Short mmCIF file of C-alpha atoms (C1' of nucleotides) in Angstrom, two decimals:
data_model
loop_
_atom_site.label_atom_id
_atom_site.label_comp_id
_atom_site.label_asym_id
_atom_site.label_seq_id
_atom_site.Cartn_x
_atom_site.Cartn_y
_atom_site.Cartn_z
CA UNK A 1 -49.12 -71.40 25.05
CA UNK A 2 -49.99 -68.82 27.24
CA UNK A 3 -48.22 -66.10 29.05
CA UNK A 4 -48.91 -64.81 32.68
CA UNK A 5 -49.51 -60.73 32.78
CA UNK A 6 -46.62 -59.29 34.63
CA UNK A 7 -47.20 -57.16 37.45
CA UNK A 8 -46.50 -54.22 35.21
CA UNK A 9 -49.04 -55.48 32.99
CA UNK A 10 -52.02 -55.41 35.03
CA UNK A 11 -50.78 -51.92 36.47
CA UNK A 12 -50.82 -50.64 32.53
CA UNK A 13 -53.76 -52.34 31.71
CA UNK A 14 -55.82 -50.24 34.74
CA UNK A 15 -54.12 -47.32 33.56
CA UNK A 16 -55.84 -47.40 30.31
CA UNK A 17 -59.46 -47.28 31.75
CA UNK A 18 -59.00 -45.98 34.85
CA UNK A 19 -55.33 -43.80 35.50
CA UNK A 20 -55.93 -40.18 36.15
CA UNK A 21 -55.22 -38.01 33.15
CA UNK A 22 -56.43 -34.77 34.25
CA UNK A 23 -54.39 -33.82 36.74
CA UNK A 24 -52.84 -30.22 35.94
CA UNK A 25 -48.64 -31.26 35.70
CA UNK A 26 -50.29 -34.10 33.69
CA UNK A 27 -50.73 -31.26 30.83
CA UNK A 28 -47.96 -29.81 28.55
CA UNK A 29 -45.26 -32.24 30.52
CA UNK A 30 -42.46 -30.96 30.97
CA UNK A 31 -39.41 -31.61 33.25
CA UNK A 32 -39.96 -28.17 34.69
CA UNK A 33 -43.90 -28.82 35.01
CA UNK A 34 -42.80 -32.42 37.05
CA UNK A 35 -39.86 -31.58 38.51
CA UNK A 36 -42.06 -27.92 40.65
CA UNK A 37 -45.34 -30.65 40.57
CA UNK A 38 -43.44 -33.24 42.24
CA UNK A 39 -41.40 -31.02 44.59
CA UNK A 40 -44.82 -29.60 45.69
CA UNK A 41 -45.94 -32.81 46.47
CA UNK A 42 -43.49 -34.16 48.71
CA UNK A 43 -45.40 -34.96 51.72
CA UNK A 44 -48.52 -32.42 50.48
CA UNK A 45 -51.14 -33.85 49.29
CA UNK A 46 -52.86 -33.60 45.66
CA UNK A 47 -55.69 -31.25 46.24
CA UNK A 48 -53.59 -28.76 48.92
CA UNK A 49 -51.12 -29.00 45.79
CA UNK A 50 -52.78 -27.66 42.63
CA UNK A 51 -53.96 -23.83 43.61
CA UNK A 52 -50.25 -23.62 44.44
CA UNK A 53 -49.12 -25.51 41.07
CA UNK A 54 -51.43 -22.99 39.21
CA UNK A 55 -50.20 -19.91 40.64
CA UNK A 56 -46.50 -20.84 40.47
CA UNK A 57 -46.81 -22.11 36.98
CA UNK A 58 -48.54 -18.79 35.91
CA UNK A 59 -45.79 -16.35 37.75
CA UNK A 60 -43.06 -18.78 36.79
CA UNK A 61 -43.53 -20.41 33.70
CA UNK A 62 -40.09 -21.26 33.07
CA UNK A 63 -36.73 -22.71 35.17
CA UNK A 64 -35.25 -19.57 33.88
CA UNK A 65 -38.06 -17.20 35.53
CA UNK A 66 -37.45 -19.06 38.48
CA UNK A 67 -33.90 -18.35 38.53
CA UNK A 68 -33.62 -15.03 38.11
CA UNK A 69 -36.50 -14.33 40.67
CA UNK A 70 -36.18 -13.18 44.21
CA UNK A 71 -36.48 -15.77 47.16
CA UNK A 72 -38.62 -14.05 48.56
CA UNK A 73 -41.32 -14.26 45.77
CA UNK A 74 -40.87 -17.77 45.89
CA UNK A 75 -41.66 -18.12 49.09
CA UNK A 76 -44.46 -16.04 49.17
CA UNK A 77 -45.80 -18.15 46.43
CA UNK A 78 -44.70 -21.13 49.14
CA UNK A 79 -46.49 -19.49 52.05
CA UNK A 80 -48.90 -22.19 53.38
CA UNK A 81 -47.14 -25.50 51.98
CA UNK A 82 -44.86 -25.88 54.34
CA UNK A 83 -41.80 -27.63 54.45
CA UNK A 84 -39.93 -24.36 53.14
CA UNK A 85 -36.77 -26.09 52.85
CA UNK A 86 -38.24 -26.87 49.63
CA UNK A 87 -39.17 -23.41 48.40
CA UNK A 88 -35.58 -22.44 49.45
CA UNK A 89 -33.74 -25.63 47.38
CA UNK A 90 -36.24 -25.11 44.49
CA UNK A 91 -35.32 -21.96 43.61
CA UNK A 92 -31.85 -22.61 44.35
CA UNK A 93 -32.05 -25.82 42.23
CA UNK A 94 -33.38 -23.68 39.47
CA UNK A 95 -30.26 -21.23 39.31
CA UNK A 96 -28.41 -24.62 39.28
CA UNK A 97 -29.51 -25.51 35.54
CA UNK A 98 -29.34 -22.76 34.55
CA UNK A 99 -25.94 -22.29 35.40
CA UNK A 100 -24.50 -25.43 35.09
CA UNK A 101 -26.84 -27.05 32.71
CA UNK A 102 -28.02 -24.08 30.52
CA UNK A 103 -31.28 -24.40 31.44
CA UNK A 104 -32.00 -28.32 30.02
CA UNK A 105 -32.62 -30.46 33.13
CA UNK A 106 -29.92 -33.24 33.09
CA UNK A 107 -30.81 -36.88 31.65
CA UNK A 108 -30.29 -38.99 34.17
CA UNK A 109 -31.05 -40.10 37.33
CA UNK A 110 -27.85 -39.67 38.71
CA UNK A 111 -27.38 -36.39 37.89
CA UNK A 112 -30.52 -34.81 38.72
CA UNK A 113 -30.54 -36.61 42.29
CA UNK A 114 -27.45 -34.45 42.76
CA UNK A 115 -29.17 -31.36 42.33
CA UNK A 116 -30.62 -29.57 45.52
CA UNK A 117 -33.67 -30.98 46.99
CA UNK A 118 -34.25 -33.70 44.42
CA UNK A 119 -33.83 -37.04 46.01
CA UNK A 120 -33.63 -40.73 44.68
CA UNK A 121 -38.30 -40.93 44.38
CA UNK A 122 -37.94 -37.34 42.84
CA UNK A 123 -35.40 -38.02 40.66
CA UNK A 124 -36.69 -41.24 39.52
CA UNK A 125 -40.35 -39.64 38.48
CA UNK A 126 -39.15 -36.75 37.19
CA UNK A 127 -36.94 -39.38 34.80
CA UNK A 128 -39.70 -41.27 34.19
CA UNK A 129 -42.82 -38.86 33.51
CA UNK A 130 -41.10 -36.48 31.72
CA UNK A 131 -38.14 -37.84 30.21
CA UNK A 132 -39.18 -41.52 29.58
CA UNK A 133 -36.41 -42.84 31.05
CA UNK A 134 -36.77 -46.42 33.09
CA UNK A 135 -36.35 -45.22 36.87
CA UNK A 136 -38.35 -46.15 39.55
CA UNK A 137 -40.05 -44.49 42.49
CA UNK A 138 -40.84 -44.87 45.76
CA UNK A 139 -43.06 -42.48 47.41
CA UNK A 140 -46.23 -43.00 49.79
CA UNK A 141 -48.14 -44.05 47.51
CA UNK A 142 -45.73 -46.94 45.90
CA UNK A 143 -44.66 -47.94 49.52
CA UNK A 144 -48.64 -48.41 50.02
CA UNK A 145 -49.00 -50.76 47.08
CA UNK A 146 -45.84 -52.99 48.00
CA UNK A 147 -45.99 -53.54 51.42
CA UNK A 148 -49.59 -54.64 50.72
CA UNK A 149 -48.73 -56.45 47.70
CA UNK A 150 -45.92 -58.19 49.43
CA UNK A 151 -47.35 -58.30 52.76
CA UNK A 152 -43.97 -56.26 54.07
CA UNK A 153 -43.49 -56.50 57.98
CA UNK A 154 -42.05 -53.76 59.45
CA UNK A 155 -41.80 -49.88 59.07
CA UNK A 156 -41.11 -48.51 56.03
CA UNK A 157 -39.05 -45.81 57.60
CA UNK A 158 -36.64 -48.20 58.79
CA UNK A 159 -33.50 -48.95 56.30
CA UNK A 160 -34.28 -52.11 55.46
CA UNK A 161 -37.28 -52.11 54.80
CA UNK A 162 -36.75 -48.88 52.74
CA UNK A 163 -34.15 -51.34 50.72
CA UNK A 164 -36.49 -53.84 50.25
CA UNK A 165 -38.76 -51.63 48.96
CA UNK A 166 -36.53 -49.66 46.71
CA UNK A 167 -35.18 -53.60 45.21
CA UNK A 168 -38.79 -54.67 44.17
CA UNK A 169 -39.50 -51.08 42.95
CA UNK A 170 -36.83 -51.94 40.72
CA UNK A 171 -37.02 -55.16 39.57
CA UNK A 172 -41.26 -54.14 39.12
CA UNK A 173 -40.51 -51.26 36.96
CA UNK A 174 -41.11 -52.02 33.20
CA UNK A 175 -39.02 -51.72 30.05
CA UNK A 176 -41.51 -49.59 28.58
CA UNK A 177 -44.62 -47.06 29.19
CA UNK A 178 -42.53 -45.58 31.95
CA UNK A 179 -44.56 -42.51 32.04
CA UNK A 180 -47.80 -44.53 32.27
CA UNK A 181 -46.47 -47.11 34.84
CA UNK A 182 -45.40 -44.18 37.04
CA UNK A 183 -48.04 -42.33 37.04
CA UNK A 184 -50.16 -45.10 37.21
CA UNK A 185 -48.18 -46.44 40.62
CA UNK A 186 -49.34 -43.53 42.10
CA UNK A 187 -52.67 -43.45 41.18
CA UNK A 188 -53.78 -46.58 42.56
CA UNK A 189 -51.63 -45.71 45.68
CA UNK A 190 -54.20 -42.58 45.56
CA UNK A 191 -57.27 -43.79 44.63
CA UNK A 192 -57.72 -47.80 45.16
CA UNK A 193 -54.42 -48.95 47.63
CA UNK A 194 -55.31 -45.52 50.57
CA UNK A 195 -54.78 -45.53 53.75
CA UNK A 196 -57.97 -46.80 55.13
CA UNK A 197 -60.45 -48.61 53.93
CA UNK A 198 -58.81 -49.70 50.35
CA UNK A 199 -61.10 -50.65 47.39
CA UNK A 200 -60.12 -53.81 47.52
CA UNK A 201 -63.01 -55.02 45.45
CA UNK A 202 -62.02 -53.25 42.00
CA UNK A 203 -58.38 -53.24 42.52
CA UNK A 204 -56.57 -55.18 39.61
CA UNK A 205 -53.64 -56.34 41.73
CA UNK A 206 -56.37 -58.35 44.36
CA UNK A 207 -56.00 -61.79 42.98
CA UNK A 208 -52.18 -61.71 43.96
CA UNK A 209 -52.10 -59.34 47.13
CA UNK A 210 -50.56 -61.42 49.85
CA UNK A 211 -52.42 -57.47 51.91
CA UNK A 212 -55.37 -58.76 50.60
CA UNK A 213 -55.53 -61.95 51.14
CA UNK A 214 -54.47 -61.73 55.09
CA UNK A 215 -57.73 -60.90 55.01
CA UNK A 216 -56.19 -57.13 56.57
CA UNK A 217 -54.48 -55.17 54.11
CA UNK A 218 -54.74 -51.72 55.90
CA UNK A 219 -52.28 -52.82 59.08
CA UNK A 220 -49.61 -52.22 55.94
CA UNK A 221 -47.64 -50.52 55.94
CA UNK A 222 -46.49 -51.41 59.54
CA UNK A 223 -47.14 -47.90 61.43
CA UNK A 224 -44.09 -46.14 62.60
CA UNK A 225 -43.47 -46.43 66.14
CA UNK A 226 -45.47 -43.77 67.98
CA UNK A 227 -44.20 -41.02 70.81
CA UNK A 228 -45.17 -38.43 72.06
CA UNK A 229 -44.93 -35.27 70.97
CA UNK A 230 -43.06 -32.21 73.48
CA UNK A 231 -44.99 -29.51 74.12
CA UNK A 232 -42.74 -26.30 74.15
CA UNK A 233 -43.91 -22.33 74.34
CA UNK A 234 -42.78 -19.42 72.74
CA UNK A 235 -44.00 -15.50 72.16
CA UNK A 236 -43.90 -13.66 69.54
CA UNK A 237 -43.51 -9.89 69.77
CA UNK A 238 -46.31 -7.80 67.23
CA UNK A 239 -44.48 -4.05 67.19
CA UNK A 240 -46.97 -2.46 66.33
CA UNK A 241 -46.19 1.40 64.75
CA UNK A 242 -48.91 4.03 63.78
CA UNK A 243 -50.75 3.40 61.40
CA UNK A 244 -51.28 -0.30 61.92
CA UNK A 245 -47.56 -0.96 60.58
CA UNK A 246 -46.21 -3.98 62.56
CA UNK A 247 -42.35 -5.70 62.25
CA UNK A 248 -40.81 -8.31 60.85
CA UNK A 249 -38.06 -9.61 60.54
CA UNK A 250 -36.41 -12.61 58.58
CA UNK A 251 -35.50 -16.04 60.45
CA UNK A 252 -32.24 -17.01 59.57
CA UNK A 253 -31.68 -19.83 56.85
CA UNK A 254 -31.91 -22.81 58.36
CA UNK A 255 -34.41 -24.43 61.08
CA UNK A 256 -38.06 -23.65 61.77
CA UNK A 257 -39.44 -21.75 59.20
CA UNK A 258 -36.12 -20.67 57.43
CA UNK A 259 -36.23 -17.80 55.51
CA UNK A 260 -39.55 -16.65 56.14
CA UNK A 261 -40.40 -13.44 57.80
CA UNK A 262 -41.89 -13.64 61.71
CA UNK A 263 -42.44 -11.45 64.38
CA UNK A 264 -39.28 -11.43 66.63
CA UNK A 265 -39.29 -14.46 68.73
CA UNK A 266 -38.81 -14.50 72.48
CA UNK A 267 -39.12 -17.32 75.19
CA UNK A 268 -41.57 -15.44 77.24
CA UNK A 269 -43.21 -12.28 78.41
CA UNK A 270 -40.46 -11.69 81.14
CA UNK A 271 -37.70 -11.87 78.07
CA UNK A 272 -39.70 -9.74 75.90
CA UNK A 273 -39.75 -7.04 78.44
CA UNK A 274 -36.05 -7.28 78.57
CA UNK A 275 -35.84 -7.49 74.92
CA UNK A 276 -37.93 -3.75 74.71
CA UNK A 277 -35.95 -2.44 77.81
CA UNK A 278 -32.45 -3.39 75.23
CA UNK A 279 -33.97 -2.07 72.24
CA UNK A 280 -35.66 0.95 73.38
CA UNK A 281 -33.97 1.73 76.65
CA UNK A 282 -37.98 2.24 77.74
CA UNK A 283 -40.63 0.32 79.18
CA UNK A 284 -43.77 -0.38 77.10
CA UNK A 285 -46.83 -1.86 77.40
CA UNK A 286 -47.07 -5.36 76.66
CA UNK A 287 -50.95 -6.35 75.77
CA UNK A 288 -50.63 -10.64 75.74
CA UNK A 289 -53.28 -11.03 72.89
CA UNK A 290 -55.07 -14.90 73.06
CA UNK A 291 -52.63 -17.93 73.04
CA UNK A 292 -52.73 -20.66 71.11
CA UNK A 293 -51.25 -23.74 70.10
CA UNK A 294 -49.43 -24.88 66.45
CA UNK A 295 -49.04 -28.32 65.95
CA UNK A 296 -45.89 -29.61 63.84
CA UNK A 297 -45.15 -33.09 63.05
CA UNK A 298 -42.94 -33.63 66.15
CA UNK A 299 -43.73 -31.48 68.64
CA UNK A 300 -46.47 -28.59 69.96
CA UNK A 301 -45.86 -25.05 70.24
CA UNK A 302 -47.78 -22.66 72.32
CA UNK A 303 -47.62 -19.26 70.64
CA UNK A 304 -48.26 -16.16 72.64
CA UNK A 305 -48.80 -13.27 71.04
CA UNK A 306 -47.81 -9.83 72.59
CA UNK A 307 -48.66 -6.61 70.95
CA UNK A 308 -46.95 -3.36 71.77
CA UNK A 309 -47.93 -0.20 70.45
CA UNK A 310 -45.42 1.97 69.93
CA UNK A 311 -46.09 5.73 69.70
CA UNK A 312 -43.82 6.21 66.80
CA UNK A 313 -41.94 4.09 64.15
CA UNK A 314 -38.04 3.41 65.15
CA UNK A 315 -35.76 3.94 62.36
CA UNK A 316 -34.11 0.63 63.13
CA UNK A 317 -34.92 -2.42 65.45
CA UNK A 318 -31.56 -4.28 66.27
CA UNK A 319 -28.71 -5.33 63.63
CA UNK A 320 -30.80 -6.54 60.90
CA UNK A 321 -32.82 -4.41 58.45
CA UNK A 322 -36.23 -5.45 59.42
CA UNK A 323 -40.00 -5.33 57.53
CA UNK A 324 -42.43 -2.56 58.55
CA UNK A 325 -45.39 -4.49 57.13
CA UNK A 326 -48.90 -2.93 56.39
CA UNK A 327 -51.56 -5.88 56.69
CA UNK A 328 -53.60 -3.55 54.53
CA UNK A 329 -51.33 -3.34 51.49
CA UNK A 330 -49.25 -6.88 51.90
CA UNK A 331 -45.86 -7.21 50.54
CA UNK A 332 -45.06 -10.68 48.87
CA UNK A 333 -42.79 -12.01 51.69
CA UNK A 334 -42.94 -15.69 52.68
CA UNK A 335 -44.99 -16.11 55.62
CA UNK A 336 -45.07 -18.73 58.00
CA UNK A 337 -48.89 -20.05 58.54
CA UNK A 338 -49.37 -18.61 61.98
CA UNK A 339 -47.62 -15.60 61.14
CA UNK A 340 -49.70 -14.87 58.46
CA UNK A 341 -52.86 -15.67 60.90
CA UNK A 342 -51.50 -12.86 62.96
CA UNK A 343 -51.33 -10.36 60.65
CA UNK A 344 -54.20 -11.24 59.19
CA UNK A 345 -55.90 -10.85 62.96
CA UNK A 346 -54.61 -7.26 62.94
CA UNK A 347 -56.35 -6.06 60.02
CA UNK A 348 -59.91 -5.40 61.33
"C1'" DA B 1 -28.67 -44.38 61.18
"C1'" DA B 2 -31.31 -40.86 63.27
"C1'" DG B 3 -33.41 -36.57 63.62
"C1'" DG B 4 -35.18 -32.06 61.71
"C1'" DC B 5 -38.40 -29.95 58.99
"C1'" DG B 6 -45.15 -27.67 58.11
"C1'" DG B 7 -49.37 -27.67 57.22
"C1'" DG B 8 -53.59 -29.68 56.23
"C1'" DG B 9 -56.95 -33.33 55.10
"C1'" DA B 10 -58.99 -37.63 56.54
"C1'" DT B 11 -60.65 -40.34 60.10
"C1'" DA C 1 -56.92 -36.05 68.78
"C1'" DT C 2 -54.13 -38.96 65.70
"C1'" DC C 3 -52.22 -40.33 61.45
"C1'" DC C 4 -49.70 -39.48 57.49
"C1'" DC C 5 -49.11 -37.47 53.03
"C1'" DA C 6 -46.06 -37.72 45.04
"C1'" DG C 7 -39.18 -36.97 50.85
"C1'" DC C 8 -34.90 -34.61 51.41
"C1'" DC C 9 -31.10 -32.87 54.00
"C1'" DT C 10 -27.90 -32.53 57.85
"C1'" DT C 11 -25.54 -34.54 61.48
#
DNA sequence: AAGGCGGGGAT
DNA sequence: ATCCCAGCCTT
């Protein structure tokens, strides 16, 4: 008598020959290692992901080094990834265990998808890698495979499709090898099942992909309903003091790049004169350096730059304590990209 | 349920 | 230029 291979069968079974094993948070695992590999890779892809992993991993080895450390390290050590949200909750989360959990990451997926910026997917692989608990996922990768597999109308970002998806990840998930059948999930998401043009050919889940065998598995998933993105403007005001010192200041918690340090933000060239004429009680000249134009996931900002050199350095700018920064001796101060393209711009 | 939140790599 | 990525949080 013979058996059929279960989904999670065939998935193991590719593992085995094929599943990557290299991968740097698939060495010395470790909630800690998962948990900071899998934060990092929350909409970031694998190869903009490890030079971070690496240098975060070698100044914080340990939750508890991470929870005694400054936010702003962390998000210096964030600058670039975007999404700082997560720097902010990681760190956060970090002071959590320690605190409430002495430093052992809870056991369960309930308990560690209460925990700051860990969410059902996170939860569930961080369960699963590191602790070997059953839990599944459902990241970009898995939501690739099933909506092929399946043949799933509709966008996945809807609700019920995401419940749809979340019910098969569940009932798919073995009752063993749950490191290997996450991991593996993933993989093929990452290497066979991608976006375009999907190996097809030596994928082990072709004979029953209902994708496949519409004869078009890359219109899954369904693409999300497209608009168009607002373009909106804004300057930013480079203070420069002698000796090539120019101001910062830190953007408050929450919204676009919260927590970071930026240039002081204005609507335009007519506010920042106001904005000098408040601060200073002077006029100054305002030198509009080249414009250009940042590109987020829902909308377009025009950035114009306008340096003013100041003939000496104020003792204080406004109510908070700002950042004289010297581009040629940086501080470790979380940066937002174009930010750091500025300041970078300045020392020549 | 919907919208906010970055930056970069692939195409 | 467009798409979308190892999603989560707030409203």
């Amino acid at each position: 008598m013979t058996q059929a291979f279960s989904f999670s069968d065939v998935v193991l079974a590719w593992y085995q020959q094929h599943g990557r094993k290299h991968l740097p948070w698939q060495q010395q695992i470790s909630p800690y290692r998962v948990w900071v590999s899998e934060i990092m890779l929350q909409q970031t892809q694998v190869a903009t992901v490890i030079p971070y992993f690496e240098r975060f991993m070698q100044r914080f080895p340990d939750v508890f080094s991470l929870a005694r450390a400054e936010q702003d390290e962390v998000l210096h050590l964030w600058t670039g990834l975007g999404y700082y949200a997560r720097g902010r909750n990681l760190h956060a989360c970090a002071q959590q265990i320690v605190e409430q959990y002495q430093g052992e990451f809870p056991a369960s997926v309930e308990q560690l998808a209460a925990l700051p910026g860990i969410g059902r997917s996170t939860a569930g692989a961080i369960a699963a890698i590191s602790m070997g608990i059953r839990a599944a996922i459902l990241d970009g990768n898995v939501k690739r495979v099933l909506t092929r597999f399946y043949a799933i109308e509709g966008w996945p970002g809807t609700t019920a499709v995401q419940k749809q998806l979340w019910d098969i990840a569940e009932r798919l998930t073995p009752d063993h090898s749950h490191r290997e059948y996450t991991q593996t999930m993933m993989d093929l998401g990452a290497t066979l099942c991608t976006r375009s043009k999907p190996a097809c050919g030596i994928c082990p889940l072709q004979p029953r992909c209902k994708g496949y065998q519409s004869g078009k598995p890359s219109q899954f998933p369904n693409s999300k309903p497209k608009k168009e993105k607002p373009e909106k403007h804004t300057a930013l005001l480079m203070l420069e003091a002698p000796g090539g010192l120019l101001y910062l200041e830190q953007r408050p918690q929450t919204g676009i790049w919260g927590g970071l340090w930026s240039f002081p933000e204005v609507s335009d060239e007519q506010a920042a004169r106001l904005w000098l004429k408040q601060q200073f009680g002077m006029e100054a000249d305002i030198e509009p350096l080249q414009r250009f134009r940042h590109t987020f996931s829902h909308y377009h900002l025009h950035i114009q730059p306008l340096k003013i050199r100041l003939s000496h350095q104020p003792g204080h700018i406004g109510e908070q304590s700002g950042h004289w920064y010297n581009p040629r001796q940086p501080s470790e101060l979380g940066l937002a990209a174009p930010v750091k393209k500025l300041l970078h711009l300045s020392d020549i």
